[in-house]
């Protein structure tokens, strides 16, 4: 079997105070080259430490309502990931219910 690698690259332009002004990303296998983003949330499981390393960055022009939507969608995605990885349907559905309630509290979901 041939060995293959794939690269995902982030380029962050910072202002004089080291605040992100622009986030670009590329994915060699995805055909994405210097796509612009307003925010990124990365979690990496550190096998040695048994802990999660996180990088959360957003640009100056990321609106609060956009961040609320991003957090809401990320939590829904995490519920899907948990369900696929563990088969824990009840826990994943509990996460979805929590996320639905949170969306209502944040004002991004009605009713």
XYZ file of C-alpha atoms in Angstrom:
111
model
C 0.000 0.000 0.000
C 1.391 3.392 -0.983
C 1.952 5.915 1.768
C 0.155 9.226 1.292
C 0.211 12.454 3.250
C -2.179 15.349 3.155
C -1.559 18.886 4.374
C -3.911 21.409 5.907
C -2.311 24.816 6.279
C -3.480 27.950 8.065
C -1.975 31.372 7.433
C -2.852 34.055 9.979
C -2.160 37.727 9.241
C -1.803 39.654 12.508
C -1.978 43.344 13.273
C 0.604 45.172 15.399
C -1.113 43.854 18.556
C -1.044 40.270 17.266
C -4.815 40.242 16.692
C -5.828 38.201 13.624
C -6.819 40.388 10.677
C -7.138 37.610 8.120
C -7.247 33.822 8.223
C -6.521 31.830 5.066
C -6.485 28.061 4.824
C -5.543 25.457 2.277
C -6.151 21.698 2.099
C -3.979 19.794 -0.366
C -6.432 16.907 -0.881
C -9.543 19.081 -0.788
C -8.620 21.382 -3.646
C -8.816 24.352 -1.292
C -6.139 26.971 -1.791
C -6.021 30.145 0.317
C -9.723 30.164 1.212
C -10.590 33.002 3.569
C -12.200 32.402 6.967
C -13.272 34.727 9.789
C -12.665 32.206 12.565
C -11.246 28.796 13.350
C -11.616 26.388 16.248
C -9.119 23.531 16.317
C -8.950 20.753 18.895
C -6.138 18.213 18.863
C -5.989 15.194 21.162
C -2.555 14.989 22.755
C -1.933 11.249 23.102
C 0.997 11.669 25.488
C -0.748 14.093 27.874
C -4.245 12.631 27.471
C -5.627 16.127 27.009
C -7.026 18.383 24.325
C -4.952 21.188 22.875
C -7.025 24.036 21.445
C -6.525 26.911 19.077
C -9.399 29.398 18.846
C -8.858 32.426 16.614
C -11.180 34.953 15.053
C -10.679 38.090 13.024
C -11.631 41.610 14.030
C -14.539 41.565 11.578
C -16.167 38.417 13.027
C -19.534 39.570 14.307
C -20.924 38.341 17.646
C -23.958 36.827 15.900
C -21.646 34.959 13.522
C -19.686 33.592 16.482
C -22.910 32.431 18.122
C -23.870 30.614 14.920
C -20.410 29.069 14.650
C -20.465 27.804 18.245
C -23.999 26.432 17.760
C -23.078 24.619 14.540
C -19.837 23.321 16.080
C -21.708 21.821 19.031
C -24.164 20.114 16.674
C -21.229 18.761 14.690
C -19.595 17.469 17.872
C -22.800 15.602 18.738
C -22.680 13.936 15.312
C -18.985 13.101 15.765
C -19.597 11.580 19.197
C -22.455 9.484 17.859
C -20.424 8.170 14.898
C -17.318 7.486 17.003
C -18.972 5.854 20.021
C -22.480 4.830 18.996
C -23.800 6.684 22.063
C -27.108 7.815 20.576
C -28.641 8.961 23.884
C -25.652 11.129 24.792
C -25.474 12.633 21.298
C -29.194 13.395 21.386
C -28.739 15.022 24.796
C -26.040 17.236 23.297
C -28.412 18.181 20.472
C -31.172 19.093 22.947
C -28.724 21.193 24.969
C -27.538 22.874 21.768
C -31.111 23.566 20.701
C -31.815 25.230 24.064
C -28.562 27.184 23.832
C -29.494 28.373 20.346
C -32.772 29.696 21.686
C -31.013 31.461 24.588
C -28.524 33.041 22.171
C -31.386 34.245 20.001
C -30.321 32.350 16.896
C -33.213 29.848 17.050
C -36.855 30.725 17.431
C -39.412 29.149 19.708
